[in-house]
Amino acid sequence: MNQPHPFDAAIRLEPRGEGHWRGNTQEAYGNMVGPFGGATAATALAAVLAHPARQGEPIALTVNFAGPVAQGPFDIEAMAVRTNRSTQHWSVQMRQGADVVATATAVLATRRETWSSVEAGFPQAPSAEDVPRTPPLDRVRWTRAYDMRFVQGPLQIGTPPAGEQDSVSLLWVRDEPPRALDFCSLAALCDVFFPRIFVRRASWVPIGTVSFTVYFHTDAATLAAIGTHHLLAHARAHQFRNGYFDQSAELWGPGGELLAVTHQIVYYKE
Amino acid sequence: MNQPHPFDAAIRLEPRGEGHWRGNTQEAYGNMVGPFGGATAATALAAVLAHPARQGEPIALTVNFAGPVAQGPFDIEAMAVRTNRSTQHWSVQMRQGADVVATATAVLATRRETWSSVEAGFPQAPSAEDVPRTPPLDRVRWTRAYDMRFVQGPLQIGTPPAGEQDSVSLLWVRDEPPRALDFCSLAALCDVFFPRIFVRRASWVPIGTVSFTVYFHTDAATLAAIGTHHLLAHARAHQFRNGYFDQSAELWGPGGELLAVTHQIVYYKE
């Protein structure tokens, strides 16, 4: 009997009436507390994409992590707040019992071919095959669900990097076990970066993402063509200040296609 | 008799019961169609900040422009969906008649002093006093509401820039007439950049921001100390692709303080 891929189990939603679903967090995507935020974000997007009124492909997704998500069941409501000719705006709420644990907004669109141009530069890196896999972290279960191959800026707890300090990371990454790329797994991959403050300070501090945004620069056919190949993922912070830092990152296909640009702002303690 | 500053008129909200307000777009912030998106975003934030349950200062604001905003009255509803010990999550809806024209989410927080560090570099630029004001655009009324002094990447319709093509802009900018900086005016300033595709292609094309995010890296005291000084604003696109491009930008205080990092994704036609 075929087991579903653990990611498909993590984002699986059981219908509970129009626009309502129930899901269950999965151990395989466990974080230090609760589930991996990328899995939560992907589940919010999955609800929108599963809605019968859904029209188009994702352009923008913002998830606000309102409070801790407990391991276990959760309820999602997705509502189209406006449908235009080529765009559709969604509002999503995730609850556990009476508590709102996350809210999200998503914009879908039907795209047409137009003049196009990439301004960001595809980072220089050896190919994924030439970079060894970085071992997952014992204390962070979800890191086993990704094959990460760091080119720059790995997590080195207790070993602050020598020389100039920054929080830039560059890595090849894909689902582990391999799974064909789609919008939901791309959304989760956008949250795959270790918190920049862990990288910068080479130590664990309490953190929590408060708001997370993905801009999708791709389409289903491009994602299907990439399949199970690694993506090249490039992240940095702009500022750490009085309890909050931001992070911006790009995710590239192996052929140099810019698939997504993602941003988040994260709480940290001391 | 003192007239209020035009920006204060643009974001003025008349209470209509708890969490409900009515506002009016202002001619001074007129765009080619409807009002300047920055004014709309600032008004959504103003509703949150005016709410009696409000707790803390802005950390993140995302505004989704669901449909065209007509010049005239609008209704805003702001609701705290979750209040934690140090953070508060808000959901905002702006309507004109039965139509949702914008939705927004905001995260507020009470900050504490922590280890802090800026990783982004303050751009090299001559001081604002040494750069002449760029004349506002005749066809875009809101550009008269800002004093813009371009160091790089001005709008040159019909005159594509020579040499390497990119969409980077660097400018000094403040409200015109001058107005002391606060969170609402900073949010509006985050949308002050001409659409990157105008800069890149040196031509007008139909565009519309669909989703806009601001991460606030500052506090009310820092903003008050900057007062009416110019901010240094630095914007670029990552990709233009099949009808949508993104933009990321930083807004710096004149002393090199990183005040806000802002992102948006924008529809464009051909």
Short mmCIF file of N, CA and C in Angstrom, two decimals, chain B residues 73-198:
data_model
loop_
_atom_site.label_atom_id
_atom_site.label_comp_id
_atom_site.label_asym_id
_atom_site.label_seq_id
_atom_site.Cartn_x
_atom_site.Cartn_y
_atom_site.Cartn_z
N PRO B 73 -16.06 58.65 -0.37
CA PRO B 73 -16.07 58.05 0.96
C PRO B 73 -15.78 56.55 0.92
N PHE B 74 -15.27 56.05 2.04
CA PHE B 74 -15.04 54.61 2.19
C PHE B 74 -15.26 54.26 3.66
N ASP B 75 -15.54 52.98 3.90
CA ASP B 75 -15.76 52.48 5.26
C ASP B 75 -14.65 51.51 5.62
N ILE B 76 -14.17 51.61 6.84
CA ILE B 76 -13.11 50.72 7.32
C ILE B 76 -13.57 50.01 8.57
N GLU B 77 -13.28 48.72 8.62
CA GLU B 77 -13.49 47.95 9.84
C GLU B 77 -12.16 47.36 10.26
N ALA B 78 -11.79 47.53 11.52
CA ALA B 78 -10.55 46.97 12.05
C ALA B 78 -10.88 46.11 13.26
N MET B 79 -10.34 44.91 13.28
CA MET B 79 -10.69 43.95 14.32
C MET B 79 -9.42 43.29 14.85
N ALA B 80 -9.26 43.28 16.17
CA ALA B 80 -8.12 42.57 16.77
C ALA B 80 -8.48 41.08 16.78
N VAL B 81 -7.76 40.26 16.00
CA VAL B 81 -8.11 38.84 15.96
C VAL B 81 -7.39 38.07 17.07
N ARG B 82 -6.30 38.63 17.57
CA ARG B 82 -5.63 37.97 18.70
C ARG B 82 -4.71 38.96 19.40
N THR B 83 -4.79 38.98 20.72
CA THR B 83 -3.91 39.82 21.53
C THR B 83 -3.10 38.93 22.44
N ASN B 84 -1.79 38.96 22.28
CA ASN B 84 -0.89 38.19 23.15
C ASN B 84 -0.26 39.15 24.15
N ARG B 85 0.71 38.63 24.92
CA ARG B 85 1.31 39.48 25.93
C ARG B 85 2.04 40.66 25.26
N SER B 86 2.81 40.39 24.21
CA SER B 86 3.58 41.48 23.61
C SER B 86 3.23 41.74 22.15
N THR B 87 2.36 40.94 21.55
CA THR B 87 1.97 41.18 20.15
C THR B 87 0.45 41.19 20.00
N GLN B 88 0.03 41.84 18.93
CA GLN B 88 -1.41 41.94 18.67
C GLN B 88 -1.62 41.85 17.15
N HIS B 89 -2.55 40.98 16.74
CA HIS B 89 -2.80 40.75 15.31
C HIS B 89 -4.13 41.36 14.90
N TRP B 90 -4.11 42.12 13.83
CA TRP B 90 -5.28 42.85 13.35
C TRP B 90 -5.68 42.43 11.95
N SER B 91 -6.98 42.51 11.72
CA SER B 91 -7.52 42.27 10.40
C SER B 91 -8.37 43.49 10.03
N VAL B 92 -8.18 44.00 8.83
CA VAL B 92 -8.82 45.25 8.40
C VAL B 92 -9.50 45.02 7.06
N GLN B 93 -10.68 45.61 6.90
CA GLN B 93 -11.34 45.56 5.60
C GLN B 93 -11.80 46.97 5.23
N MET B 94 -11.56 47.36 3.99
CA MET B 94 -12.02 48.65 3.49
C MET B 94 -13.05 48.39 2.40
N ARG B 95 -14.21 49.06 2.53
CA ARG B 95 -15.29 48.87 1.58
C ARG B 95 -15.74 50.19 1.00
N GLN B 96 -16.25 50.11 -0.22
CA GLN B 96 -17.02 51.22 -0.80
C GLN B 96 -18.34 50.61 -1.24
N GLY B 97 -19.42 50.99 -0.58
CA GLY B 97 -20.69 50.33 -0.82
C GLY B 97 -20.54 48.87 -0.44
N ALA B 98 -20.97 47.98 -1.34
CA ALA B 98 -20.92 46.54 -1.04
C ALA B 98 -19.56 45.93 -1.40
N ASP B 99 -18.70 46.70 -2.08
CA ASP B 99 -17.44 46.13 -2.58
C ASP B 99 -16.31 46.22 -1.58
N VAL B 100 -15.62 45.11 -1.36
CA VAL B 100 -14.35 45.15 -0.62
C VAL B 100 -13.30 45.71 -1.57
N VAL B 101 -12.72 46.85 -1.24
CA VAL B 101 -11.70 47.43 -2.12
C VAL B 101 -10.30 47.13 -1.62
N ALA B 102 -10.15 46.86 -0.32
CA ALA B 102 -8.84 46.49 0.21
C ALA B 102 -9.02 45.68 1.48
N THR B 103 -8.09 44.75 1.71
CA THR B 103 -8.01 44.07 2.99
C THR B 103 -6.61 44.31 3.53
N ALA B 104 -6.46 44.23 4.83
CA ALA B 104 -5.13 44.42 5.41
C ALA B 104 -4.99 43.58 6.66
N THR B 105 -3.75 43.24 6.96
CA THR B 105 -3.44 42.66 8.26
C THR B 105 -2.31 43.49 8.85
N ALA B 106 -2.32 43.61 10.16
CA ALA B 106 -1.26 44.36 10.83
C ALA B 106 -0.85 43.61 12.09
N VAL B 107 0.42 43.66 12.39
CA VAL B 107 0.93 43.13 13.66
C VAL B 107 1.52 44.29 14.44
N LEU B 108 1.07 44.44 15.66
CA LEU B 108 1.65 45.44 16.57
C LEU B 108 2.44 44.70 17.63
N ALA B 109 3.38 45.38 18.24
CA ALA B 109 4.13 44.75 19.33
C ALA B 109 4.67 45.80 20.29
N THR B 110 4.84 45.35 21.51
CA THR B 110 5.56 46.14 22.50
C THR B 110 6.99 45.63 22.48
N ARG B 111 7.92 46.50 22.17
CA ARG B 111 9.31 46.06 22.02
C ARG B 111 10.10 46.29 23.30
N ARG B 112 11.12 45.48 23.46
CA ARG B 112 12.07 45.69 24.54
C ARG B 112 13.44 45.87 23.92
N GLU B 113 14.34 46.52 24.64
CA GLU B 113 15.69 46.71 24.11
C GLU B 113 16.43 45.37 24.08
N THR B 114 17.04 45.04 22.96
CA THR B 114 17.80 43.79 22.82
C THR B 114 19.08 44.08 22.03
N TRP B 115 19.90 43.03 21.92
CA TRP B 115 21.01 43.07 20.97
C TRP B 115 20.45 43.43 19.60
N SER B 116 21.09 44.37 18.91
CA SER B 116 20.59 44.84 17.63
C SER B 116 21.73 45.02 16.65
N SER B 117 21.44 44.94 15.36
CA SER B 117 22.47 45.07 14.34
C SER B 117 21.82 45.34 12.99
N VAL B 118 22.40 46.26 12.23
CA VAL B 118 21.92 46.51 10.87
C VAL B 118 22.85 45.79 9.91
N GLU B 119 22.31 44.96 9.03
CA GLU B 119 23.16 44.30 8.03
C GLU B 119 23.11 44.99 6.68
N ALA B 120 21.96 45.58 6.36
CA ALA B 120 21.86 46.29 5.08
C ALA B 120 22.76 47.52 5.15
N GLY B 121 23.29 47.93 4.03
CA GLY B 121 24.20 49.08 4.00
C GLY B 121 23.46 50.36 3.65
N PHE B 122 23.74 51.42 4.41
CA PHE B 122 23.17 52.74 4.10
C PHE B 122 23.74 53.17 2.76
N PRO B 123 22.88 53.47 1.79
CA PRO B 123 23.40 53.78 0.44
C PRO B 123 24.23 55.06 0.42
N GLN B 124 25.24 55.05 -0.41
CA GLN B 124 26.02 56.28 -0.61
C GLN B 124 25.21 57.27 -1.43
N ALA B 125 25.11 58.47 -0.94
CA ALA B 125 24.36 59.50 -1.66
C ALA B 125 24.79 60.87 -1.16
N PRO B 126 24.78 61.88 -2.02
CA PRO B 126 24.98 63.24 -1.53
C PRO B 126 23.82 63.59 -0.59
N SER B 127 24.01 64.58 0.27
CA SER B 127 22.95 64.92 1.21
C SER B 127 21.76 65.53 0.47
N ALA B 128 20.59 65.46 1.08
CA ALA B 128 19.36 65.93 0.42
C ALA B 128 19.49 67.38 -0.04
N GLU B 129 20.18 68.19 0.75
CA GLU B 129 20.32 69.61 0.42
C GLU B 129 21.10 69.81 -0.88
N ASP B 130 21.91 68.82 -1.23
CA ASP B 130 22.76 68.95 -2.41
C ASP B 130 22.15 68.32 -3.66
N VAL B 131 20.92 67.84 -3.56
CA VAL B 131 20.25 67.24 -4.71
C VAL B 131 19.03 68.09 -5.03
N PRO B 132 18.86 68.53 -6.27
CA PRO B 132 17.69 69.37 -6.58
C PRO B 132 16.40 68.56 -6.54
N ARG B 133 15.29 69.23 -6.21
CA ARG B 133 13.99 68.56 -6.21
C ARG B 133 13.62 68.21 -7.65
N THR B 134 13.17 66.97 -7.85
CA THR B 134 12.66 66.55 -9.16
C THR B 134 11.23 67.06 -9.28
N PRO B 135 10.89 67.73 -10.39
CA PRO B 135 9.53 68.26 -10.49
C PRO B 135 8.49 67.15 -10.42
N PRO B 136 7.35 67.40 -9.77
CA PRO B 136 6.29 66.38 -9.74
C PRO B 136 5.76 66.14 -11.15
N LEU B 137 5.01 65.04 -11.31
CA LEU B 137 4.44 64.68 -12.61
C LEU B 137 3.08 65.34 -12.78
N ASP B 138 2.88 66.00 -13.89
CA ASP B 138 1.61 66.69 -14.13
C ASP B 138 0.42 65.74 -14.03
N ARG B 139 0.60 64.53 -14.58
CA ARG B 139 -0.57 63.65 -14.66
C ARG B 139 -0.81 62.82 -13.41
N VAL B 140 0.06 62.95 -12.40
CA VAL B 140 -0.09 62.15 -11.19
C VAL B 140 -0.10 63.10 -9.99
N ARG B 141 -1.31 63.46 -9.57
CA ARG B 141 -1.49 64.51 -8.58
C ARG B 141 -0.70 64.27 -7.29
N TRP B 142 -0.67 63.00 -6.79
CA TRP B 142 -0.05 62.75 -5.49
C TRP B 142 1.44 63.06 -5.50
N THR B 143 2.08 63.09 -6.67
CA THR B 143 3.53 63.36 -6.68
C THR B 143 3.83 64.78 -6.19
N ARG B 144 2.81 65.66 -6.22
CA ARG B 144 3.00 67.02 -5.66
C ARG B 144 3.02 66.99 -4.13
N ALA B 145 2.53 65.89 -3.55
CA ALA B 145 2.46 65.78 -2.09
C ALA B 145 3.78 65.29 -1.49
N TYR B 146 4.78 65.10 -2.35
CA TYR B 146 6.09 64.66 -1.87
C TYR B 146 7.19 65.50 -2.51
N ASP B 147 8.21 65.77 -1.72
CA ASP B 147 9.43 66.38 -2.23
C ASP B 147 10.40 65.24 -2.52
N MET B 148 10.64 64.97 -3.81
CA MET B 148 11.50 63.85 -4.22
C MET B 148 12.77 64.39 -4.86
N ARG B 149 13.89 63.86 -4.44
CA ARG B 149 15.19 64.29 -4.97
C ARG B 149 15.95 63.06 -5.41
N PHE B 150 15.93 62.80 -6.70
CA PHE B 150 16.51 61.55 -7.21
C PHE B 150 18.03 61.61 -7.30
N VAL B 151 18.65 60.60 -6.74
CA VAL B 151 20.09 60.39 -6.85
C VAL B 151 20.36 59.41 -7.99
N GLN B 152 19.44 58.46 -8.18
CA GLN B 152 19.58 57.43 -9.21
C GLN B 152 18.19 56.97 -9.63
N GLY B 153 18.04 56.59 -10.91
CA GLY B 153 16.81 55.95 -11.36
C GLY B 153 15.58 56.81 -11.32
N PRO B 154 15.65 58.06 -11.85
CA PRO B 154 14.42 58.86 -11.92
C PRO B 154 13.53 58.31 -13.02
N LEU B 155 12.30 58.80 -13.06
CA LEU B 155 11.38 58.42 -14.13
C LEU B 155 11.73 59.24 -15.35
N GLN B 156 12.05 58.58 -16.45
CA GLN B 156 12.40 59.30 -17.68
C GLN B 156 11.59 58.75 -18.83
N ILE B 157 10.31 59.04 -18.81
CA ILE B 157 9.40 58.50 -19.84
C ILE B 157 9.88 58.95 -21.22
N GLY B 158 9.99 57.98 -22.10
CA GLY B 158 10.41 58.28 -23.47
C GLY B 158 11.91 58.35 -23.65
N THR B 159 12.64 58.30 -22.55
CA THR B 159 14.10 58.38 -22.63
C THR B 159 14.70 57.20 -21.90
N PRO B 160 14.73 56.03 -22.52
CA PRO B 160 15.29 54.88 -21.82
C PRO B 160 16.73 55.19 -21.42
N PRO B 161 17.09 54.83 -20.20
CA PRO B 161 18.45 55.08 -19.75
C PRO B 161 19.46 54.33 -20.61
N ALA B 162 20.60 54.96 -20.84
CA ALA B 162 21.65 54.32 -21.64
C ALA B 162 22.33 53.24 -20.81
N GLY B 163 23.03 52.36 -21.49
CA GLY B 163 23.87 51.38 -20.79
C GLY B 163 23.06 50.30 -20.13
N GLU B 164 23.60 49.78 -19.05
CA GLU B 164 22.98 48.64 -18.37
C GLU B 164 21.58 49.01 -17.89
N GLN B 165 20.62 48.15 -18.13
CA GLN B 165 19.25 48.45 -17.75
C GLN B 165 18.91 47.79 -16.43
N ASP B 166 18.46 48.59 -15.50
CA ASP B 166 17.86 48.02 -14.30
C ASP B 166 16.77 48.97 -13.85
N SER B 167 16.12 48.64 -12.74
CA SER B 167 15.02 49.47 -12.27
C SER B 167 15.31 50.02 -10.88
N VAL B 168 16.59 50.19 -10.56
CA VAL B 168 16.96 50.68 -9.23
C VAL B 168 16.72 52.18 -9.14
N SER B 169 16.08 52.62 -8.07
CA SER B 169 15.95 54.05 -7.80
C SER B 169 16.47 54.35 -6.40
N LEU B 170 17.11 55.51 -6.28
CA LEU B 170 17.58 55.99 -4.98
C LEU B 170 17.18 57.46 -4.92
N LEU B 171 16.44 57.83 -3.88
CA LEU B 171 15.98 59.22 -3.79
C LEU B 171 15.83 59.64 -2.33
N TRP B 172 15.98 60.92 -2.12
CA TRP B 172 15.57 61.54 -0.87
C TRP B 172 14.11 61.93 -1.02
N VAL B 173 13.34 61.75 0.03
CA VAL B 173 11.92 62.05 -0.07
C VAL B 173 11.35 62.44 1.29
N ARG B 174 10.42 63.40 1.25
CA ARG B 174 9.65 63.77 2.46
C ARG B 174 8.29 64.29 2.01
N ASP B 175 7.37 64.40 2.96
CA ASP B 175 6.08 65.00 2.66
C ASP B 175 6.27 66.45 2.22
N GLU B 176 5.42 66.90 1.29
CA GLU B 176 5.38 68.28 0.83
C GLU B 176 3.95 68.77 0.87
N PRO B 177 3.60 69.80 1.67
CA PRO B 177 4.48 70.51 2.60
C PRO B 177 5.02 69.58 3.69
N PRO B 178 6.13 69.99 4.33
CA PRO B 178 6.74 69.13 5.35
C PRO B 178 5.74 68.78 6.46
N ARG B 179 5.86 67.56 6.98
CA ARG B 179 5.01 67.08 8.06
C ARG B 179 5.86 66.15 8.91
N ALA B 180 5.75 66.24 10.22
CA ALA B 180 6.57 65.40 11.11
C ALA B 180 6.25 63.93 10.84
N LEU B 181 7.30 63.14 10.68
CA LEU B 181 7.17 61.72 10.34
C LEU B 181 6.48 60.95 11.47
N ASP B 182 5.57 60.04 11.10
CA ASP B 182 5.00 59.10 12.06
C ASP B 182 4.76 57.77 11.34
N PHE B 183 4.19 56.79 12.04
CA PHE B 183 4.04 55.47 11.41
C PHE B 183 3.16 55.52 10.15
N CYS B 184 2.10 56.33 10.20
CA CYS B 184 1.21 56.38 9.04
C CYS B 184 1.90 57.02 7.84
N SER B 185 2.61 58.11 8.05
CA SER B 185 3.26 58.73 6.89
C SER B 185 4.41 57.86 6.40
N LEU B 186 5.07 57.15 7.31
CA LEU B 186 6.13 56.22 6.88
C LEU B 186 5.54 55.11 6.01
N ALA B 187 4.37 54.59 6.39
CA ALA B 187 3.72 53.55 5.57
C ALA B 187 3.43 54.08 4.17
N ALA B 188 2.94 55.30 4.10
CA ALA B 188 2.64 55.89 2.78
C ALA B 188 3.93 56.09 1.98
N LEU B 189 4.97 56.56 2.66
CA LEU B 189 6.26 56.77 1.98
C LEU B 189 6.81 55.47 1.40
N CYS B 190 6.44 54.34 2.00
CA CYS B 190 6.90 53.04 1.49
C CYS B 190 6.30 52.73 0.12
N ASP B 191 5.28 53.47 -0.27
CA ASP B 191 4.66 53.24 -1.59
C ASP B 191 4.96 54.39 -2.55
N VAL B 192 5.96 55.20 -2.24
CA VAL B 192 6.20 56.44 -2.98
C VAL B 192 6.97 56.19 -4.28
N PHE B 193 7.46 54.97 -4.46
CA PHE B 193 8.28 54.66 -5.63
C PHE B 193 7.41 54.54 -6.87
N PHE B 194 7.85 55.12 -7.96
CA PHE B 194 7.14 54.89 -9.22
C PHE B 194 7.23 53.41 -9.54
N PRO B 195 6.20 52.88 -10.19
CA PRO B 195 6.25 51.45 -10.52
C PRO B 195 7.55 51.15 -11.28
N ARG B 196 8.23 50.09 -10.82
CA ARG B 196 9.54 49.76 -11.41
C ARG B 196 9.48 49.60 -12.92
N ILE B 197 8.34 49.17 -13.43
CA ILE B 197 8.26 48.96 -14.88
C ILE B 197 8.28 50.28 -15.64
N PHE B 198 7.78 51.38 -15.02
CA PHE B 198 7.90 52.70 -15.66
C PHE B 198 9.38 53.09 -15.75
#
